[in-house]
Amino acid sequence: MSLPEKQWAQVVEKKGGPPVYKEIPVPKPAADEILVKIRYTGVCHTDLHAMNGDWPLPLKMPLVGGHEGAGIVVAKGDLVKEFEIGDQAGIKWINGTDLSCEFCQQAEEPLCPNAQLSGYTVDGTFQQYAIGKAAIASKIPEGVALDAVAPILCAGLTVYKGLKESGARPGQTVAIVGAGGGLGSLAQQYAKAMGLRVVAIDGGDEKKAMCDSLGAEAYIDFFTSKDVVADVKAATPEGLGAHAVLLLAVSEKPFQQATEYVRSRGTIVAIGLPQGAFLKASVFNTVVRMINIKGSYVGTRQDAVEAIDFFARGLIKAPYKIAPLKDLPKIFEMMQQGKIAGRYVLDVPQ
Ligand code: NAD
Ligand code: ZN
């Protein structure tokens, strides 16, 4: 197959952006890499954090962001056995790892100290052709729609892993903080598929309507609630609090609040990454109520196989809107203002 020399991409040229829609060279895959012609790519809040330089982690610049890229393999290196040309493939946040460190040996690839991150340390999927290490890229079964599966590659995977890390069992209640966002909408669907009951926390009527339609048993509006802690507890069995809390919000306050409404013996899973934020918990409360507080970071290759499988079996249906790749700056603006219910997926010109 002959590939073009140039392609369209959204390029962040300086910290703070905005991304510039321009032509850049098509990259060439190394021996262990695939080149994926991206069909659809989701927009994650992480892409906005990256552009704004929110985190204490060095960033490639200029940068093509994006890490929920779904498309077709159009070229591959000589060593690649995992994919054939024409296969559906997904490029995730973890683009490649050394596969030889202690963490990789234990199948904890996200913890690899030499991990390359799509749309952060290497160019990502806001372009027509993107590179991924074949050993890490995800297989997307034939027949699975590439637009709807794109958000599974980060948002779906991350919340599926977070729910597993919470240890919540079928029938128990999980409070999802930031339930109206990209991760939150998918978290509600995975929770339901895993037999969990959902208390959704977010702000505004549009997100309420979405959470209601996704099957949340209660919606607590942090814009209007006079006492979020009391309202969450009241929405849980016997008013004793949530068995698990998934913190997906992009603001620090709920990270300070969650210990007050988690149930005794319950688990708080921090996933959202608000800039400069800290977790704070009363030692007394944590000890005498035996509260577990932990972090969860994307997921392993096997977690991705499982998350995609839930989706492929029709169990995960979260709302998303489609916009052309050139509209990325507008979507970042809406995201900054907290105005997106669910996920935006970019349609990449073919
Ligand atoms: P998003 O903007 O789509 O959603 C965030 C939601 O949080 C919004 O709906 C917003 O209204 C809500 N929110 C803000 N303040 C709140 C509060 N006080 N209470 C309740 N809800 C509140 O973002 P997203 O794409 O879903 O990403 C969420 C976060 O997760 C980001 O920080 C992102 O970087 C992070 N993330 C982490 C991982 C990981 O592996 N740990 C993976 C992907 C994304
Ligand atoms: Zn992401």
Short mmCIF file of C-alpha atoms and ligand atoms in Angstrom, two decimals:
data_model
loop_
_atom_site.label_atom_id
_atom_site.label_comp_id
_atom_site.label_asym_id
_atom_site.label_seq_id
_atom_site.Cartn_x
_atom_site.Cartn_y
_atom_site.Cartn_z
CA MET A 1 0.00 0.00 0.00
CA SER A 2 1.41 3.41 -0.88
CA LEU A 3 1.19 5.95 1.91
CA PRO A 4 1.12 9.72 1.57
CA GLU A 5 4.13 11.80 2.64
CA LYS A 6 1.97 14.37 4.44
CA GLN A 7 -1.12 14.33 6.62
CA TRP A 8 -3.43 16.62 8.60
CA ALA A 9 -2.85 16.92 12.36
CA GLN A 10 -3.71 19.07 15.37
CA VAL A 11 -0.35 20.30 16.67
CA VAL A 12 0.20 22.01 20.03
CA GLU A 13 3.16 24.32 19.39
CA LYS A 14 3.38 26.00 22.78
CA LYS A 15 2.18 25.33 26.32
CA GLY A 16 -1.41 26.53 26.69
CA GLY A 17 -2.15 25.97 22.99
CA PRO A 18 -4.41 26.26 21.13
CA PRO A 19 -3.70 23.34 18.80
CA VAL A 20 -2.97 24.34 15.19
CA TYR A 21 -4.53 22.35 12.34
CA LYS A 22 -1.74 21.85 9.82
CA GLU A 23 0.04 19.40 7.54
CA ILE A 24 2.94 17.40 8.95
CA PRO A 25 4.91 14.35 7.72
CA VAL A 26 3.42 10.86 8.02
CA PRO A 27 5.57 8.92 10.53
CA LYS A 28 7.24 5.62 9.61
CA PRO A 29 6.88 2.60 11.93
CA ALA A 30 10.02 1.06 13.49
CA ALA A 31 10.52 -2.72 13.41
CA ASP A 32 8.26 -3.33 16.44
CA GLU A 33 5.60 -0.72 15.60
CA ILE A 34 2.36 -0.43 13.67
CA LEU A 35 1.12 2.59 11.73
CA VAL A 36 -2.61 3.08 12.26
CA LYS A 37 -4.76 5.14 9.93
CA ILE A 38 -6.95 6.80 12.55
CA ARG A 39 -10.68 6.80 11.78
CA TYR A 40 -11.99 8.21 15.08
CA THR A 41 -10.26 9.53 18.19
CA GLY A 42 -11.85 10.53 21.51
CA VAL A 43 -10.99 13.73 23.36
CA CYS A 44 -9.98 13.05 26.97
CA HIS A 45 -9.52 15.70 29.65
CA THR A 46 -5.93 14.42 29.87
CA ASP A 47 -5.31 15.97 26.42
CA LEU A 48 -6.33 19.34 27.85
CA HIS A 49 -4.13 18.86 30.95
CA ALA A 50 -1.25 18.04 28.57
CA MET A 51 -1.75 21.14 26.42
CA ASN A 52 -1.94 23.31 29.54
CA GLY A 53 1.16 21.73 31.10
CA ASP A 54 -0.84 20.92 34.26
CA TRP A 55 1.29 18.06 35.54
CA PRO A 56 4.82 17.66 36.95
CA LEU A 57 5.86 15.44 34.04
CA PRO A 58 7.93 16.64 31.05
CA LEU A 59 5.98 17.02 27.82
CA LYS A 60 7.03 16.63 24.16
CA MET A 61 6.74 19.90 22.24
CA PRO A 62 5.52 20.46 19.55
CA LEU A 63 2.96 17.79 20.35
CA VAL A 64 0.19 15.93 18.59
CA GLY A 65 -2.19 14.97 21.42
CA GLY A 66 -4.78 12.21 21.55
CA HIS A 67 -4.81 8.71 23.01
CA GLU A 68 -8.22 7.20 22.20
CA GLY A 69 -7.43 6.45 18.56
CA ALA A 70 -9.27 3.73 16.66
CA GLY A 71 -8.42 2.86 13.07
CA ILE A 72 -6.89 0.42 10.61
CA VAL A 73 -3.34 -0.92 10.47
CA VAL A 74 -1.81 0.35 7.20
CA ALA A 75 1.89 -0.46 7.77
CA LYS A 76 3.99 -2.45 10.23
CA GLY A 77 7.60 -3.14 11.10
CA ASP A 78 9.34 -6.39 10.20
CA LEU A 79 9.12 -7.85 13.73
CA VAL A 80 5.38 -7.31 14.18
CA LYS A 81 3.43 -10.56 14.59
CA GLU A 82 0.43 -9.24 16.53
CA PHE A 83 -1.28 -7.39 13.67
CA GLU A 84 -1.86 -7.79 9.95
CA ILE A 85 -2.39 -4.95 7.49
CA GLY A 86 -6.12 -4.18 7.45
CA ASP A 87 -6.76 -5.15 11.10
CA GLN A 88 -8.73 -2.80 13.36
CA ALA A 89 -6.45 -1.42 16.07
CA GLY A 90 -6.56 1.01 18.98
CA ILE A 91 -3.83 3.31 20.28
CA LYS A 92 -4.05 3.99 24.00
CA TRP A 93 -2.35 6.35 26.50
CA ILE A 94 0.37 3.77 27.12
CA ASN A 95 1.97 3.72 23.66
CA GLY A 96 4.90 1.47 24.47
CA THR A 97 6.86 0.13 27.45
CA ASP A 98 10.22 -1.61 27.85
CA LEU A 99 8.51 -4.97 28.61
CA SER A 100 11.55 -5.89 30.71
CA CYS A 101 11.33 -3.90 33.98
CA GLU A 102 9.92 -5.42 37.17
CA PHE A 103 6.48 -3.90 36.51
CA CYS A 104 6.25 -5.10 32.91
CA GLN A 105 7.43 -8.55 34.00
CA GLN A 106 4.46 -8.59 36.38
CA ALA A 107 2.07 -7.35 33.66
CA GLU A 108 1.72 -3.88 35.23
CA GLU A 109 2.76 -2.02 32.07
CA PRO A 110 1.31 1.36 33.10
CA LEU A 111 3.87 1.49 35.93
CA CYS A 112 6.86 0.96 33.59
CA PRO A 113 9.43 3.71 34.31
CA ASN A 114 10.24 3.81 30.57
CA ALA A 115 6.64 3.97 29.34
CA GLN A 116 5.97 6.16 26.31
CA LEU A 117 2.70 8.05 26.50
CA SER A 118 0.58 8.77 23.41
CA GLY A 119 -0.10 12.47 23.03
CA TYR A 120 2.34 13.32 25.81
CA THR A 121 5.88 11.96 25.36
CA VAL A 122 5.24 10.73 21.78
CA ASP A 123 2.78 12.04 19.17
CA GLY A 124 -0.73 10.70 19.64
CA THR A 125 -3.90 10.23 17.63
CA PHE A 126 -5.09 13.75 16.70
CA GLN A 127 -3.62 13.06 13.25
CA GLN A 128 -4.48 10.86 10.28
CA TYR A 129 -1.65 8.35 10.85
CA ALA A 130 -0.37 7.40 14.30
CA ILE A 131 2.31 5.02 15.57
CA GLY A 132 2.01 2.45 18.37
CA LYS A 133 4.15 -0.40 19.68
CA ALA A 134 2.54 -3.59 18.38
CA ALA A 135 2.91 -5.40 21.72
CA ILE A 136 0.90 -2.71 23.53
CA ALA A 137 -1.66 -1.51 20.94
CA SER A 138 -5.16 -2.98 21.31
CA LYS A 139 -6.90 -5.32 18.93
CA ILE A 140 -10.41 -4.18 18.06
CA PRO A 141 -12.50 -7.12 16.88
CA GLU A 142 -13.92 -6.95 13.37
CA GLY A 143 -17.43 -5.55 13.28
CA VAL A 144 -16.90 -3.31 16.32
CA ALA A 145 -17.77 0.31 15.38
CA LEU A 146 -14.67 2.51 15.51
CA ASP A 147 -16.48 5.69 16.62
CA ALA A 148 -18.18 4.20 19.69
CA VAL A 149 -15.17 2.10 20.72
CA ALA A 150 -12.70 5.02 20.65
CA PRO A 151 -13.58 6.30 24.18
CA ILE A 152 -13.19 2.77 25.55
CA LEU A 153 -9.44 2.96 24.79
CA CYS A 154 -8.83 5.39 27.65
CA ALA A 155 -12.04 6.37 29.47
CA GLY A 156 -13.60 2.90 29.40
CA LEU A 157 -10.39 1.07 30.25
CA THR A 158 -9.59 3.45 33.11
CA VAL A 159 -12.97 3.25 34.82
CA TYR A 160 -13.24 -0.51 34.31
CA LYS A 161 -9.86 -0.90 36.02
CA GLY A 162 -10.85 1.58 38.74
CA LEU A 163 -14.02 -0.37 39.50
CA LYS A 164 -12.00 -3.60 39.77
CA GLU A 165 -9.50 -1.84 42.05
CA SER A 166 -12.38 -0.67 44.28
CA GLY A 167 -13.22 -4.26 45.16
CA ALA A 168 -16.94 -3.38 45.07
CA ARG A 169 -19.10 -6.47 44.73
CA PRO A 170 -22.36 -6.94 42.80
CA GLY A 171 -25.25 -5.29 44.64
CA GLN A 172 -23.03 -2.73 46.36
CA THR A 173 -23.19 1.01 45.74
CA VAL A 174 -20.51 3.06 44.02
CA ALA A 175 -20.47 6.88 44.14
CA ILE A 176 -19.15 8.25 40.85
CA VAL A 177 -17.81 11.79 41.20
CA GLY A 178 -17.72 13.52 37.81
CA ALA A 179 -20.38 11.09 36.54
CA GLY A 180 -21.48 13.43 33.75
CA GLY A 181 -18.08 13.60 32.05
CA GLY A 182 -16.34 11.25 29.62
CA LEU A 183 -14.96 8.83 32.20
CA GLY A 184 -18.06 9.19 34.39
CA SER A 185 -20.57 8.27 31.69
CA LEU A 186 -18.62 5.09 30.92
CA ALA A 187 -18.08 4.34 34.61
CA GLN A 188 -21.85 4.24 35.07
CA GLN A 189 -22.17 1.71 32.25
CA TYR A 190 -19.35 -0.55 33.47
CA ALA A 191 -20.67 -0.34 37.04
CA LYS A 192 -24.11 -1.42 35.87
CA ALA A 193 -22.67 -4.24 33.76
CA MET A 194 -20.74 -5.41 36.84
CA GLY A 195 -23.93 -5.48 38.94
CA LEU A 196 -23.17 -2.34 40.96
CA ARG A 197 -25.61 0.41 41.98
CA VAL A 198 -24.66 3.97 41.05
CA VAL A 199 -24.94 7.30 42.86
CA ALA A 200 -23.91 9.95 40.33
CA ILE A 201 -22.37 13.29 41.37
CA ASP A 202 -21.89 16.15 38.90
CA GLY A 203 -23.35 19.56 38.08
CA GLY A 204 -26.26 20.82 35.95
CA ASP A 205 -29.44 19.53 34.35
CA GLU A 206 -27.96 18.22 31.09
CA LYS A 207 -25.68 15.90 33.04
CA LYS A 208 -28.56 14.92 35.33
CA ALA A 209 -30.63 13.89 32.31
CA MET A 210 -27.73 11.84 30.97
CA CYS A 211 -27.07 10.12 34.32
CA ASP A 212 -30.78 9.33 34.71
CA SER A 213 -30.81 7.76 31.26
CA LEU A 214 -27.68 5.71 32.07
CA GLY A 215 -29.45 4.19 35.06
CA ALA A 216 -28.01 6.08 38.04
CA GLU A 217 -30.22 5.55 41.12
CA ALA A 218 -29.58 9.08 42.36
CA TYR A 219 -28.00 12.27 41.03
CA ILE A 220 -26.41 14.75 43.43
CA ASP A 221 -25.88 18.18 41.84
CA PHE A 222 -22.75 19.75 43.35
CA PHE A 223 -23.81 23.16 41.96
CA THR A 224 -27.03 23.25 43.97
CA SER A 225 -26.61 20.76 46.83
CA LYS A 226 -26.30 22.46 50.22
CA ASP A 227 -24.55 19.42 51.68
CA VAL A 228 -23.03 16.98 49.18
CA VAL A 229 -21.85 14.62 51.94
CA ALA A 230 -25.31 14.31 53.50
CA ASP A 231 -26.98 13.95 50.10
CA VAL A 232 -24.63 11.15 48.97
CA LYS A 233 -25.08 9.27 52.24
CA ALA A 234 -28.85 9.63 52.06
CA ALA A 235 -28.77 8.03 48.59
CA THR A 236 -26.95 4.90 49.83
CA PRO A 237 -28.41 1.82 51.59
CA GLU A 238 -29.32 2.61 55.22
CA GLY A 239 -27.63 6.01 54.79
CA LEU A 240 -24.28 4.41 55.67
CA GLY A 241 -22.37 5.71 52.66
CA ALA A 242 -21.04 4.31 49.39
CA HIS A 243 -19.13 1.02 49.35
CA ALA A 244 -16.78 2.56 46.82
CA VAL A 245 -16.06 6.03 45.47
CA LEU A 246 -14.59 6.68 42.03
CA LEU A 247 -13.05 10.16 41.95
CA LEU A 248 -13.10 11.32 38.33
CA ALA A 249 -13.64 15.05 38.81
CA VAL A 250 -11.18 17.67 37.65
CA SER A 251 -11.33 19.66 40.90
CA GLU A 252 -9.74 19.13 44.28
CA LYS A 253 -12.73 19.53 46.60
CA PRO A 254 -14.28 16.08 46.14
CA PHE A 255 -10.87 14.50 46.80
CA GLN A 256 -11.07 16.08 50.26
CA GLN A 257 -14.72 15.16 50.78
CA ALA A 258 -14.91 11.52 49.79
CA THR A 259 -13.80 10.07 53.13
CA GLU A 260 -16.86 11.64 54.69
CA TYR A 261 -19.37 9.73 52.58
CA VAL A 262 -17.54 6.49 51.88
CA ARG A 263 -18.93 3.61 53.93
CA SER A 264 -16.85 2.13 56.74
CA ARG A 265 -14.56 -0.51 55.21
CA GLY A 266 -15.15 1.19 51.84
CA THR A 267 -12.61 2.11 49.17
CA ILE A 268 -11.90 5.47 47.55
CA VAL A 269 -10.23 5.24 44.13
CA ALA A 270 -8.54 8.43 42.90
CA ILE A 271 -8.48 8.60 39.09
CA GLY A 272 -9.01 12.25 38.08
CA LEU A 273 -5.87 14.36 38.00
CA PRO A 274 -6.71 17.98 38.96
CA GLN A 275 -3.66 20.20 38.77
CA GLY A 276 -1.64 20.46 41.99
CA ALA A 277 -4.33 18.70 44.05
CA PHE A 278 -3.86 16.72 47.26
CA LEU A 279 -5.86 14.02 48.94
CA LYS A 280 -6.73 14.89 52.52
CA ALA A 281 -8.27 12.59 55.09
CA SER A 282 -8.75 12.63 58.85
CA VAL A 283 -6.40 10.00 60.31
CA PHE A 284 -8.92 9.24 63.06
CA ASN A 285 -11.75 8.72 60.59
CA THR A 286 -9.58 6.61 58.27
CA VAL A 287 -8.43 4.38 61.12
CA VAL A 288 -11.62 3.79 63.08
CA ARG A 289 -13.76 3.38 59.95
CA MET A 290 -11.09 1.28 58.18
CA ILE A 291 -11.17 3.34 54.98
CA ASN A 292 -9.04 2.34 52.01
CA ILE A 293 -7.69 5.15 49.77
CA LYS A 294 -5.84 4.30 46.57
CA GLY A 295 -4.95 5.49 43.07
CA SER A 296 -5.69 3.79 39.76
CA TYR A 297 -3.91 4.54 36.48
CA VAL A 298 -5.36 3.47 33.11
CA GLY A 299 -5.07 -0.34 32.89
CA THR A 300 -2.92 -3.21 31.68
CA ARG A 301 -3.09 -4.80 28.25
CA GLN A 302 -5.32 -7.51 29.69
CA ASP A 303 -7.61 -4.91 31.33
CA ALA A 304 -7.94 -3.37 27.86
CA VAL A 305 -8.87 -6.74 26.33
CA GLU A 306 -11.59 -7.12 28.99
CA ALA A 307 -12.89 -3.54 28.70
CA ILE A 308 -13.15 -3.86 24.91
CA ASP A 309 -14.85 -7.24 25.32
CA PHE A 310 -17.57 -5.76 27.59
CA PHE A 311 -18.12 -3.17 24.86
CA ALA A 312 -18.07 -5.67 22.00
CA ARG A 313 -20.75 -7.73 23.78
CA GLY A 314 -23.08 -4.70 23.72
CA LEU A 315 -23.03 -4.05 27.49
CA ILE A 316 -21.59 -0.53 27.31
CA LYS A 317 -23.56 2.27 25.65
CA ALA A 318 -22.52 5.77 26.66
CA PRO A 319 -23.46 8.91 24.77
CA TYR A 320 -20.86 10.60 22.57
CA LYS A 321 -20.94 13.38 20.02
CA ILE A 322 -18.96 13.43 16.79
CA ALA A 323 -17.09 16.49 15.51
CA PRO A 324 -14.49 16.94 12.77
CA LEU A 325 -10.78 16.80 13.75
CA LYS A 326 -10.44 20.48 12.86
CA ASP A 327 -12.88 21.42 15.69
CA LEU A 328 -10.55 20.27 18.50
CA PRO A 329 -9.90 23.84 19.83
CA LYS A 330 -13.67 24.41 20.27
CA ILE A 331 -14.02 21.10 22.11
CA PHE A 332 -11.15 22.01 24.47
CA GLU A 333 -12.94 25.30 25.24
CA MET A 334 -16.19 23.50 26.11
CA MET A 335 -14.28 20.95 28.18
CA GLN A 336 -12.47 23.69 30.11
CA GLN A 337 -15.86 25.13 31.02
CA GLY A 338 -17.20 21.72 32.12
CA LYS A 339 -19.88 21.90 29.42
CA ILE A 340 -19.51 18.45 27.83
CA ALA A 341 -21.94 15.72 28.92
CA GLY A 342 -20.29 12.42 27.95
CA ARG A 343 -17.50 12.32 25.36
CA TYR A 344 -16.55 14.02 22.08
CA VAL A 345 -15.15 11.78 19.35
CA LEU A 346 -13.26 13.37 16.45
CA ASP A 347 -13.95 12.24 12.90
CA VAL A 348 -10.56 12.12 11.19
CA PRO A 349 -10.55 12.91 7.43
CA GLN A 350 -9.75 9.81 5.35
P1 NAD B 1 -14.45 15.48 31.77
O1 NAD B 1 -14.14 16.93 31.70
O2 NAD B 1 -15.19 14.84 30.65
O3 NAD B 1 -15.28 15.17 33.10
C1 NAD B 1 -14.99 15.70 34.35
C2 NAD B 1 -16.32 15.89 35.08
O4 NAD B 1 -16.07 16.26 36.44
C3 NAD B 1 -17.19 16.99 34.46
O5 NAD B 1 -18.44 16.47 34.10
C4 NAD B 1 -17.31 18.00 35.60
O6 NAD B 1 -18.56 18.69 35.61
C5 NAD B 1 -17.13 17.11 36.83
N1 NAD B 1 -16.79 17.82 38.06
C6 NAD B 1 -15.98 18.90 38.23
N2 NAD B 1 -15.97 19.25 39.54
C7 NAD B 1 -16.78 18.39 40.20
C8 NAD B 1 -17.19 18.26 41.56
N3 NAD B 1 -16.76 19.10 42.49
N4 NAD B 1 -18.05 17.26 41.86
C9 NAD B 1 -18.51 16.41 40.90
N5 NAD B 1 -18.16 16.50 39.60
C10 NAD B 1 -17.31 17.49 39.26
O7 NAD B 1 -13.05 14.75 32.02
P2 NAD B 1 -12.66 13.20 31.72
O8 NAD B 1 -12.13 13.10 30.34
O9 NAD B 1 -13.75 12.33 32.18
O10 NAD B 1 -11.39 13.05 32.70
C11 NAD B 1 -11.54 13.17 34.10
C12 NAD B 1 -10.19 13.19 34.80
O11 NAD B 1 -9.62 11.88 34.76
C13 NAD B 1 -9.14 14.11 34.18
O12 NAD B 1 -8.40 14.73 35.22
C14 NAD B 1 -8.26 13.17 33.40
O13 NAD B 1 -6.95 13.65 33.18
C15 NAD B 1 -8.27 11.98 34.35
N6 NAD B 1 -7.88 10.69 33.75
C16 NAD B 1 -7.18 9.85 34.54
C17 NAD B 1 -6.83 8.60 34.08
C18 NAD B 1 -6.09 7.65 34.95
O14 NAD B 1 -5.54 6.69 34.43
N7 NAD B 1 -6.05 7.83 36.26
C19 NAD B 1 -7.20 8.22 32.78
C20 NAD B 1 -7.95 9.10 32.01
C21 NAD B 1 -8.30 10.34 32.51
ZN ZN B 2 -7.44 9.66 28.60
#
